[in-house]
Short mmCIF file of C-alpha atoms in Angstrom, two decimals:
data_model
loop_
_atom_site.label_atom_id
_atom_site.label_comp_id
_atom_site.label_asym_id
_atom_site.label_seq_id
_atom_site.Cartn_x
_atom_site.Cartn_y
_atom_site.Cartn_z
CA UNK G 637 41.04 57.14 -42.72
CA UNK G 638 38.74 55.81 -39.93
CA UNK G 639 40.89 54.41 -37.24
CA UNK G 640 39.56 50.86 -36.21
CA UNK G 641 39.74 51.34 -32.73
CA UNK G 642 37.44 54.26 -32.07
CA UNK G 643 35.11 54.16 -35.31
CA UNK G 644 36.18 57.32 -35.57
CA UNK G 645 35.83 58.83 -39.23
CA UNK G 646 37.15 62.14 -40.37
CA UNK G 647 35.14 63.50 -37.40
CA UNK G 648 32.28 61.00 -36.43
CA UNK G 649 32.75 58.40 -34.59
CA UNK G 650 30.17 55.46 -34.20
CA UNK G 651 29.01 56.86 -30.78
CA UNK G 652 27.73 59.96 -32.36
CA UNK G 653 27.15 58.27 -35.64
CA UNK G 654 24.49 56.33 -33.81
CA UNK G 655 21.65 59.19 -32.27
CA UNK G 656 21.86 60.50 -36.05
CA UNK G 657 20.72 57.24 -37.70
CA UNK G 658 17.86 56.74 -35.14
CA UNK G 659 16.71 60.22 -35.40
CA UNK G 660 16.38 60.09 -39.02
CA UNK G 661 15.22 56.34 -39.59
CA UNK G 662 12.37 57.12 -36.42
CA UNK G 663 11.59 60.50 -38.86
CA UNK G 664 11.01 57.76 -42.00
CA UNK G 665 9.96 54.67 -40.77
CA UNK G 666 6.88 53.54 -42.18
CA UNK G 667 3.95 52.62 -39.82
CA UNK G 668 3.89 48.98 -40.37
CA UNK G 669 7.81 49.66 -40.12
CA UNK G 670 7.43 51.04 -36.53
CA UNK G 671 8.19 47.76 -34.50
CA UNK G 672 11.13 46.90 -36.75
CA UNK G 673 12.68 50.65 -35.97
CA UNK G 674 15.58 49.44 -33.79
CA UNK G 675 16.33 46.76 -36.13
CA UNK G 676 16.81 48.88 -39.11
CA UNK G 677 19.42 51.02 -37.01
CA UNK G 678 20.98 47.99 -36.01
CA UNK G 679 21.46 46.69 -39.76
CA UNK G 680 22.56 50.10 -40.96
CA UNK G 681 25.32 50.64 -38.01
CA UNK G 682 26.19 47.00 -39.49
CA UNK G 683 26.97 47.78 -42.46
CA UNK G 684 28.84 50.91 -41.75
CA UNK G 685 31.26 48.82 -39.37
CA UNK G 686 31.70 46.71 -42.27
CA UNK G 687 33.27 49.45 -44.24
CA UNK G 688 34.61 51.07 -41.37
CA UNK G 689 36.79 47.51 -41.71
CA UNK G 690 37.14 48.02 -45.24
CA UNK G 691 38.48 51.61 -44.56
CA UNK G 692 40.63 50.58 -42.23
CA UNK G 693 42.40 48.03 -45.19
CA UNK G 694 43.23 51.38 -47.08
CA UNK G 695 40.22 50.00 -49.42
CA UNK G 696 37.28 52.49 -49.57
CA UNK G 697 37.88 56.37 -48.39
CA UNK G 698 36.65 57.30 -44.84
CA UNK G 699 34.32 60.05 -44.40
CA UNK G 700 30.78 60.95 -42.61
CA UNK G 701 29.28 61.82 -45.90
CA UNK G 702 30.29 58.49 -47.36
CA UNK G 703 29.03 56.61 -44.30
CA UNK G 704 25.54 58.38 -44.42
CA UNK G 705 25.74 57.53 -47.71
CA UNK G 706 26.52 53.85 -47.24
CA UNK G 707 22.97 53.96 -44.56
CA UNK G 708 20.88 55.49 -47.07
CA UNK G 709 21.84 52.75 -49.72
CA UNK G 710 21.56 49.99 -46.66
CA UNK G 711 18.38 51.34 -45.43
CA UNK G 712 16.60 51.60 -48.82
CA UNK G 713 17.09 47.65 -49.24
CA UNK G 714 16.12 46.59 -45.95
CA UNK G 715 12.88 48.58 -46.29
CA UNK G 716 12.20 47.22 -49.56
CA UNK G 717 13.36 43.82 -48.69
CA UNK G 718 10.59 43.63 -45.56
CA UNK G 719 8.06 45.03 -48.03
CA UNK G 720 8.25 42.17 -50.44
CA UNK G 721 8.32 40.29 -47.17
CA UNK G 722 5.24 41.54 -46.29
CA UNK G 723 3.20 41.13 -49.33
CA UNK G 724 4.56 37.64 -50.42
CA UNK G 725 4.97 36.33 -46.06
CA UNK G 726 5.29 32.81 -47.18
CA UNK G 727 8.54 33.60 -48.81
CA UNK G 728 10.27 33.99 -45.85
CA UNK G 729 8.77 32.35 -42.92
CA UNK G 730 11.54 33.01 -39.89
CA UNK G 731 11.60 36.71 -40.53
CA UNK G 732 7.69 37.60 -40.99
CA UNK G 733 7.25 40.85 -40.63
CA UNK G 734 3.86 41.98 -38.52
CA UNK G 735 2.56 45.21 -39.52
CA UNK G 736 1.55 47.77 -36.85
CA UNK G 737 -1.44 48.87 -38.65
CA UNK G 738 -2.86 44.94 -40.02
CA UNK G 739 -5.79 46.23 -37.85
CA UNK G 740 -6.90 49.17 -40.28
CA UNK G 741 -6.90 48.00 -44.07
CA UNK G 742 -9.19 50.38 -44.57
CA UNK G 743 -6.98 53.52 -43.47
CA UNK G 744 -4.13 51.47 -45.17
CA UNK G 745 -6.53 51.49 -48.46
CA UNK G 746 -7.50 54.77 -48.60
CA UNK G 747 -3.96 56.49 -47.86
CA UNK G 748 -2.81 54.26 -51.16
CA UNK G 749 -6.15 55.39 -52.97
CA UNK G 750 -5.31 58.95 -51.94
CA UNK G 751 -1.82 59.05 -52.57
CA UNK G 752 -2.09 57.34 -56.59
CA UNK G 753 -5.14 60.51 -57.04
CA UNK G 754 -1.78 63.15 -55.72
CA UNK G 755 0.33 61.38 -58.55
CA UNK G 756 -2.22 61.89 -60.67
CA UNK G 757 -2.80 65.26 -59.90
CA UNK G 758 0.97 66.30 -59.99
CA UNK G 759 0.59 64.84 -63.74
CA UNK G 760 -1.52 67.69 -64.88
CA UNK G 761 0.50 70.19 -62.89
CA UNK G 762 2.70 72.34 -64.33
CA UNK G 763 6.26 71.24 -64.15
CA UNK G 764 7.54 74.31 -61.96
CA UNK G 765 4.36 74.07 -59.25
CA UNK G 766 4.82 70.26 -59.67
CA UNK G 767 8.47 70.30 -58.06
CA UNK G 768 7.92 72.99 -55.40
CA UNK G 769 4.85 70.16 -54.70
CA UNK G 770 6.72 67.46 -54.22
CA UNK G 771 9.31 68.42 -52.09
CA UNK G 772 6.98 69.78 -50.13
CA UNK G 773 5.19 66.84 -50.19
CA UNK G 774 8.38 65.10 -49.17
CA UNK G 775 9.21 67.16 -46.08
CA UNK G 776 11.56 70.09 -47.12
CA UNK G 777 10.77 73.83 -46.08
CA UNK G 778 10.52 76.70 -48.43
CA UNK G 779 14.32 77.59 -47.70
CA UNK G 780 15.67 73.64 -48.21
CA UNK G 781 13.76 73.81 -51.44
CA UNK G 782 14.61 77.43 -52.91
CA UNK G 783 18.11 75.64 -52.98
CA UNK G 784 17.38 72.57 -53.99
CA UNK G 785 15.14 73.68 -56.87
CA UNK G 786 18.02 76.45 -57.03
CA UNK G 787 15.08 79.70 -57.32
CA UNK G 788 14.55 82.30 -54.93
CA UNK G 789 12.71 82.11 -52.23
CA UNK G 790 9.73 83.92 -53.24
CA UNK G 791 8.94 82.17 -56.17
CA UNK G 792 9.57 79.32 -54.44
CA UNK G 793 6.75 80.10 -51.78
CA UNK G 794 4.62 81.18 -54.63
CA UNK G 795 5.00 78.02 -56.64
CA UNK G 796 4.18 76.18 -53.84
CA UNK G 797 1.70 77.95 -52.35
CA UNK G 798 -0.17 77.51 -55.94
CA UNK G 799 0.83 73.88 -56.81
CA UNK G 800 -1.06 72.69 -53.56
CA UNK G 801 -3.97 75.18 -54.79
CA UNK G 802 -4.37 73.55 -57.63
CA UNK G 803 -3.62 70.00 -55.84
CA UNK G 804 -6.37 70.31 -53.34
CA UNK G 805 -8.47 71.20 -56.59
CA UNK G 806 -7.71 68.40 -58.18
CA UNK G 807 -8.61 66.31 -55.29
CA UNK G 808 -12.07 67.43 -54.52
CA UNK G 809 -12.80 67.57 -58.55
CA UNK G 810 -11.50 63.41 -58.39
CA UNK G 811 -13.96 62.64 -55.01
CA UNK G 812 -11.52 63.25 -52.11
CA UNK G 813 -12.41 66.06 -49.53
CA UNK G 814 -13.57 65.92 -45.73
CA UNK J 78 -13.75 59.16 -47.78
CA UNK J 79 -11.91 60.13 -44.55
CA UNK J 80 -9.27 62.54 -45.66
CA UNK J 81 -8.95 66.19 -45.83
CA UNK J 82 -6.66 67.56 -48.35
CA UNK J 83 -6.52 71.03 -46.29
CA UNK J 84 -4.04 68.76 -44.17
CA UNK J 85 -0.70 69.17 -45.00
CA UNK J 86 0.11 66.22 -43.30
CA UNK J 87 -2.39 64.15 -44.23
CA UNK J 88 -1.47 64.72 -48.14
CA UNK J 89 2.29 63.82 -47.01
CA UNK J 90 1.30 60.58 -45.42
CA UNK J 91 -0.90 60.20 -48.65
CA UNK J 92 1.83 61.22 -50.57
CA UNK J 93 4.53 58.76 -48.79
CA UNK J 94 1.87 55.50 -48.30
CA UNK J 95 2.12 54.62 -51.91
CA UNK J 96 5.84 53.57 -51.34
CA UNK J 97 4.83 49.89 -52.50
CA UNK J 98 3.49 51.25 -56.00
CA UNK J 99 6.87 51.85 -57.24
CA UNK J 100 8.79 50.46 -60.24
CA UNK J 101 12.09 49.45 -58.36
CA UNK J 102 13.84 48.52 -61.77
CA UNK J 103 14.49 52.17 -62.84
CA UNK J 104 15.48 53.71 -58.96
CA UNK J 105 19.32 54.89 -58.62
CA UNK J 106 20.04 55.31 -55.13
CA UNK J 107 23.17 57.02 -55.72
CA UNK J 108 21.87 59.28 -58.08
CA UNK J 109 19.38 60.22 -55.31
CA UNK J 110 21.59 60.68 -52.78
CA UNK J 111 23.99 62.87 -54.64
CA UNK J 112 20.86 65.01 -55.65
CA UNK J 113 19.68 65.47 -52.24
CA UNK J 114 23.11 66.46 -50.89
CA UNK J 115 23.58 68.70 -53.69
CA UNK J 116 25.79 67.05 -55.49
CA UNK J 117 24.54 67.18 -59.07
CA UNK J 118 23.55 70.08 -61.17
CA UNK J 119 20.74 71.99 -60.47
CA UNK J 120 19.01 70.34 -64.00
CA UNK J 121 20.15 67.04 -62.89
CA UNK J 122 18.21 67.86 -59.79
CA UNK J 123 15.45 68.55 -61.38
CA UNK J 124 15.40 65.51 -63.36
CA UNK J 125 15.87 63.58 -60.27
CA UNK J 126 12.34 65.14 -58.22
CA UNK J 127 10.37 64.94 -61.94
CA UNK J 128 11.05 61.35 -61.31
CA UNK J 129 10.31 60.84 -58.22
CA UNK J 130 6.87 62.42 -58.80
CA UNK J 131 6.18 59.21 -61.28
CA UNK J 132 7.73 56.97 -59.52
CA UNK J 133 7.00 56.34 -55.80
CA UNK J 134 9.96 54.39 -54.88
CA UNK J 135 12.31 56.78 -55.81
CA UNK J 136 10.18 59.34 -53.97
CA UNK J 137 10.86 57.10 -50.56
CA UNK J 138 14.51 56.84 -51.11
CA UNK J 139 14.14 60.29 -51.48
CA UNK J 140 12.97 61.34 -48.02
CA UNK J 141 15.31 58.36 -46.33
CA UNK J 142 18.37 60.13 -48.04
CA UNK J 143 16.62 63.71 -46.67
CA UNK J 144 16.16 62.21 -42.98
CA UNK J 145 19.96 61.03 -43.13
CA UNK J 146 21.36 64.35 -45.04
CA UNK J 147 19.39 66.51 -42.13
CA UNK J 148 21.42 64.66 -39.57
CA UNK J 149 24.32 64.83 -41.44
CA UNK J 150 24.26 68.72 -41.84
CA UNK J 151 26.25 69.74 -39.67
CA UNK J 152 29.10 67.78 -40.70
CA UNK J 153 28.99 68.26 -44.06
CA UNK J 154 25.87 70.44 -45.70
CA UNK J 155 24.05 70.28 -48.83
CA UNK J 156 23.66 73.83 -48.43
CA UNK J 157 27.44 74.60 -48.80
CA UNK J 158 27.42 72.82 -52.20
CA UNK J 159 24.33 74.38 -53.27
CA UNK J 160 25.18 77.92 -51.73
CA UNK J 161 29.01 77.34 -53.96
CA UNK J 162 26.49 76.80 -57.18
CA UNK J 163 24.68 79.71 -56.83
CA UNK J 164 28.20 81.63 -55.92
CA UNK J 165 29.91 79.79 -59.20
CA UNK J 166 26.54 80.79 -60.98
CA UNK J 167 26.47 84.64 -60.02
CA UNK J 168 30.63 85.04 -60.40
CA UNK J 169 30.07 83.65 -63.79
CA UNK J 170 27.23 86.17 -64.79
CA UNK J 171 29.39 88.71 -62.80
CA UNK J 172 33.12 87.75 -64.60
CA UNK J 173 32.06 86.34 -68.23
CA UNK J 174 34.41 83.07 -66.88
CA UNK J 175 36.58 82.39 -70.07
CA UNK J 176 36.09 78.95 -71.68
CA UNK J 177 39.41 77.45 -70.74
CA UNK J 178 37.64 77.56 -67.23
CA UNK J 179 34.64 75.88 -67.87
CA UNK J 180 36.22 73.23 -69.71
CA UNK J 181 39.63 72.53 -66.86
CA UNK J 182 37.99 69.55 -64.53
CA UNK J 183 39.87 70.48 -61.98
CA UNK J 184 38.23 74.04 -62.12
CA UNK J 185 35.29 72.64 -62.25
CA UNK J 186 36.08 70.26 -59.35
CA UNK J 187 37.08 73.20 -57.25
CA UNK J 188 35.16 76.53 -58.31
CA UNK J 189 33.99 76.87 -55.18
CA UNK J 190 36.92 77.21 -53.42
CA UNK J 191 38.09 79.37 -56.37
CA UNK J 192 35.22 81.56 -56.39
CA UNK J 193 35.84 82.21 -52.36
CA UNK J 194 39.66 82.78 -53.24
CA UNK J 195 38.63 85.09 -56.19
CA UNK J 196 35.84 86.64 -53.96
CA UNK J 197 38.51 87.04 -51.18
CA UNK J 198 41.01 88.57 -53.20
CA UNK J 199 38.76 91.29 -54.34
CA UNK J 200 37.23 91.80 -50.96
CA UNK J 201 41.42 92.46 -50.33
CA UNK J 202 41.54 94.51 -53.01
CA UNK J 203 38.47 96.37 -51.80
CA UNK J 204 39.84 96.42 -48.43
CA UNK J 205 42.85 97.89 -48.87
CA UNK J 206 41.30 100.80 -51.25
CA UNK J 207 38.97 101.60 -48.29
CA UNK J 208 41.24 101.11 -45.49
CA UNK J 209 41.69 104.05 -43.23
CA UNK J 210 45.40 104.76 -43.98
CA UNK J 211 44.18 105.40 -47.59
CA UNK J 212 43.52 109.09 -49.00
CA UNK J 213 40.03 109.71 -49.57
CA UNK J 214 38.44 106.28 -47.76
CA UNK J 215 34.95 105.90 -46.76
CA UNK J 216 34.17 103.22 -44.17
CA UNK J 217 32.09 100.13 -44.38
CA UNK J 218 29.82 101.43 -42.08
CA UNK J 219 28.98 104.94 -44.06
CA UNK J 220 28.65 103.11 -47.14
CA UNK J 221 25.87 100.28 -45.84
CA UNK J 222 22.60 101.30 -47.90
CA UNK J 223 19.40 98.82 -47.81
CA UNK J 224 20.82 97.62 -51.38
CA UNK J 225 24.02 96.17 -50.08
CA UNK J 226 25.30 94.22 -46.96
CA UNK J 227 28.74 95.90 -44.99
CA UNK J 228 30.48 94.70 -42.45
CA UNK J 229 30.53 96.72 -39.21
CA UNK J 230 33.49 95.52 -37.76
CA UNK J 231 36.94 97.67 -38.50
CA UNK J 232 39.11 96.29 -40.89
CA UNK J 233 41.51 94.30 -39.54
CA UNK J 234 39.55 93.81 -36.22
CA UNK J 235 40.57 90.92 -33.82
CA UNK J 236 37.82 89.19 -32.32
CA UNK J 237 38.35 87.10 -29.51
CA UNK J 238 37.87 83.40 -29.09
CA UNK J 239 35.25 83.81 -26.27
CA UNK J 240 32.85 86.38 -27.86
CA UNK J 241 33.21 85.99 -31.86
CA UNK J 242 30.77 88.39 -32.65
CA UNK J 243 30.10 88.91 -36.41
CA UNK J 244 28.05 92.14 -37.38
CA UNK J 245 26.93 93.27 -40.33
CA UNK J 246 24.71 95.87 -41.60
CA UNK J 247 20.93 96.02 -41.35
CA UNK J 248 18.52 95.53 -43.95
CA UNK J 249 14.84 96.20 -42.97
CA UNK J 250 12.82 92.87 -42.85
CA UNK J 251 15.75 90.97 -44.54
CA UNK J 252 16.94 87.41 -43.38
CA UNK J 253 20.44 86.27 -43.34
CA UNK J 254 22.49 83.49 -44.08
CA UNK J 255 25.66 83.38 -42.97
CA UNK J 256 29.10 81.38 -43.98
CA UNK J 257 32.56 81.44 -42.24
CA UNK J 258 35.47 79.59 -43.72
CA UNK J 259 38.74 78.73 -42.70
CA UNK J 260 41.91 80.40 -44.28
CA UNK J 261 42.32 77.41 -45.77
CA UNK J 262 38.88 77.72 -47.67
CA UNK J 263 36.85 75.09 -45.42
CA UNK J 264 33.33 75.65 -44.08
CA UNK J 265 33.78 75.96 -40.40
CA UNK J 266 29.64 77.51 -40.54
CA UNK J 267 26.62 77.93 -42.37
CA UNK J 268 24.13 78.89 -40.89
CA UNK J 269 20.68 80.56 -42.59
CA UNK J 270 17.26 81.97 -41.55
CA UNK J 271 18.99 84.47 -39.11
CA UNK J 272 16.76 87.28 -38.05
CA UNK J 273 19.22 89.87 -36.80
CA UNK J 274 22.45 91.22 -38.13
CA UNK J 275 25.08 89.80 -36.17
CA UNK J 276 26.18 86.29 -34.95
CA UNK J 277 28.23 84.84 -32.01
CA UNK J 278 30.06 81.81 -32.93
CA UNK J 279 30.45 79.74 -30.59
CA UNK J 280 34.16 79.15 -29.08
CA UNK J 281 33.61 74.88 -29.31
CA UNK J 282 33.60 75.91 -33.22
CA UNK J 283 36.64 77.69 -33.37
CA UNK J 284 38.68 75.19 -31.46
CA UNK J 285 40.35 74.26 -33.78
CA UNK J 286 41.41 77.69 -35.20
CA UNK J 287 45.16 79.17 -34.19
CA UNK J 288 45.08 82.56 -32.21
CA UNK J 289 45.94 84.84 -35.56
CA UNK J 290 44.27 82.86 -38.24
CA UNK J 291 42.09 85.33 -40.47
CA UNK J 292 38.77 84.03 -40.87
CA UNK J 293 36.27 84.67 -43.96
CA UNK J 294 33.14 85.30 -43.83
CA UNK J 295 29.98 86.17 -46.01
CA UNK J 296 26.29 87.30 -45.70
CA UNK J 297 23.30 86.57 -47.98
CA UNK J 298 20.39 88.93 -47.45
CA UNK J 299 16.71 87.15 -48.37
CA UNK J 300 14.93 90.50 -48.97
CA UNK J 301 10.96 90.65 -48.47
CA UNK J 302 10.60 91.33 -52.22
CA UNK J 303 12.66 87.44 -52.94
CA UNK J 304 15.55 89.21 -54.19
CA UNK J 305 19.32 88.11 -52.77
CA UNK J 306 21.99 90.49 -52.00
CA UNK J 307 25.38 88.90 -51.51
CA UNK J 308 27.90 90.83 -49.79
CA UNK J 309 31.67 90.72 -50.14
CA UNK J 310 33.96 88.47 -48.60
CA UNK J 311 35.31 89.64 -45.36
CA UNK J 312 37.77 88.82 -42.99
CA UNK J 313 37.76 88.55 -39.45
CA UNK J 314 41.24 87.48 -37.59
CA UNK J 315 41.27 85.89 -34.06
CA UNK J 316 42.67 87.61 -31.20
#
């Protein structure tokens, strides 16, 4: 049970709660995201107060993986929140958000244009080299994905090693190469 | 176009700027989560990435739930779930787990805890037919082969608080993961990607363990060829 006095949390407390979020939400944040950085760890500490309060009450259980759990959920919605923001501005007119990167539509453009030929190309892909593509694709090393994916290693690294092969193929065949 | 897809990065960014593309209707957060952490079946997990690779926003609250679980490893890993499933995986290929098993919630709930206990009470079993006292033993040592991974510490050895030096034997090339648990069956370490075949743990993590307490521990060799060898559950008491 978190005790209201010290945050603490089955073994976090809100002072070393904090570093964590920032580390991860500055490892995430999009680029037109990057002046808004601080605010998102703001609003997810927020909301984990709030059900540090509710824990307190006896209401919700108390634990760090619940209140990582409770930032992913919080985070998710703010960033899609200031996207909609950002494409329909006049919706919300105290809160606009300014995009870091207004000044390059073109570089904005072509990662979009780039990234919809990927999905297209992990279509055709087979569905094992797909998967060891995407999580590489999202960040995770060989070793995070051999247990994700639950395979060894090896054929991990294999898949992988093949899937962007035959992504980079794909690519050039559709146009995109240096 | 400017882009090179020999970039790894680049194709992440790529990969991540489509973000606004996605079809929010059909994204479970929770379900995301609970995959990254390791926290659904391995199928389920696969379900969960196919879908991501169709659908962009799911793919972004993937990689905000990875960002948070990295930070929240060493508190409570993915890895210990996921190393338990491949543990509840191989004792069932290894035991033939009757069906009364499968089908108890509670076992299912727990099978990681029971596979330790199981593994630790034929590591005993093990122990105690090898112990020194016994006619006709062979130690741990004499018995390490590059097919299997031994402990080199004596049975029964008390390791002090200060230097908690595991050791285990050698396997050329290999690399090891490592997992120590509490007598009462919780992850006190996991760590993976170790290069040599022994491991000081440091005396901030055993803080909280009594003087006497009888630590297990277990090593999983990543072989050059991608095979895993799993050793046997050992113990370890503090001085």
């Amino acid at each position: 049970m978190a005790n209201p006095e010290t945050g603490q949390a089955d073994g976090i407390s809100l002072d070393e709660l904090r570093p964590k979020l920032e580390r991860a939400i500055y490892r995430i944040c999009p680029a037109w995201l990057s002046d808004r950085r601080d605010d998102l760890v703001q609003m997810a500490m927020m909301k984990i107060m709030q059900m540090q309060r509710r824990q307190s009450e006896g209401m919700i259980p108390a634990n760090a993986s619940y209140l990582f759990r409770v930032a992913h959920s919080a985070l998710v919605d703010e960033i899609r929140r200031l996207r909609r923001q950002r494409e329909s501005p006049l919706e919300d007119s105290d809160d606009t958000v300014e995009p870091r990167d207004a000044h390059d539509p073109e570089r904005d453009a072509v990662a979009r244009q780039t990234g919809r030929a990927i999905k297209d190309c992990l279509g055709l892909m087979k569905q094992e080299r797909r998967m060891a593509v995407i999580l590489y694709l999202q960040g995770h090393s060989v070793p995070e994905s051999s247990r994700t994916l639950g395979w060894k290693r090896k054929r991990t690294e294999n898949l992988v090693f093949r899937g962007l092969d035959n992504l980079r193929h794909c690519l050039r065949k559709k146009g995109i190469q240096p | 176009m400017s882009f090179n897809p020999e970039d790894s990065e680049a194709l992440r960014r790529a990969f991540s700027a489509m973000a606004e593309d996605g079809d929010l209707d059909t994204v479970d957060d929770e379900r995301i989560w609970r995959a990254v952490r390791g926290e659904l079946s391995r199928e389920e997990r696969h379900a969960v990435i196919e879908e991501t690779a169709r659908n962009p926003a799911m793919a972004e609250s993937w990689r905000i739930a990875k960002a948070l679980s990295d930070e929240l490893g060493d508190l409570v890993t993915a890895d210990q779930r996921l190393g338990a499933e491949e543990d509840a995986e191989v004792s069932a290929r290894q035991t033939a787990t009757p069906s009364w098993v499968a089908t108890r919630p509670w076992v299912r709930r727990h099978q990681w805890s029971l596979g330790f206990a199981v593994a630790a009470m034929l590591a005993l079993s093990i122990g105690l037919s090898q112990s020194p006292w016994m006619p006709g033993s062979v130690s741990q040592y004499r018995q390490a082969t590059q097919d299997e991974v031994v402990s080199l510490l004596a049975e029964g050895e008390r390791l002090p608080r200060q230097d908690f030096t595991l050791r285990w034997s050698a396997i050329e090339d290999a690399r090891y993961r490592l997992r120590l648990l509490t007598p009462q069956l919780q992850v006190l370490l996991d760590v993976d990607d170790l290069g040599t075949n022994e491991y000081r743990v440091a005396a901030q993590q055993l803080s909280a363990i009594p003087s006497g307490s009888r630590l297990l521990w277990q090593i999983d060799a990543h072989l050059p060829d991608g095979r895993r060898l799993t050793s046997a559950t050992f113990f370890a008491e503090m001085q």
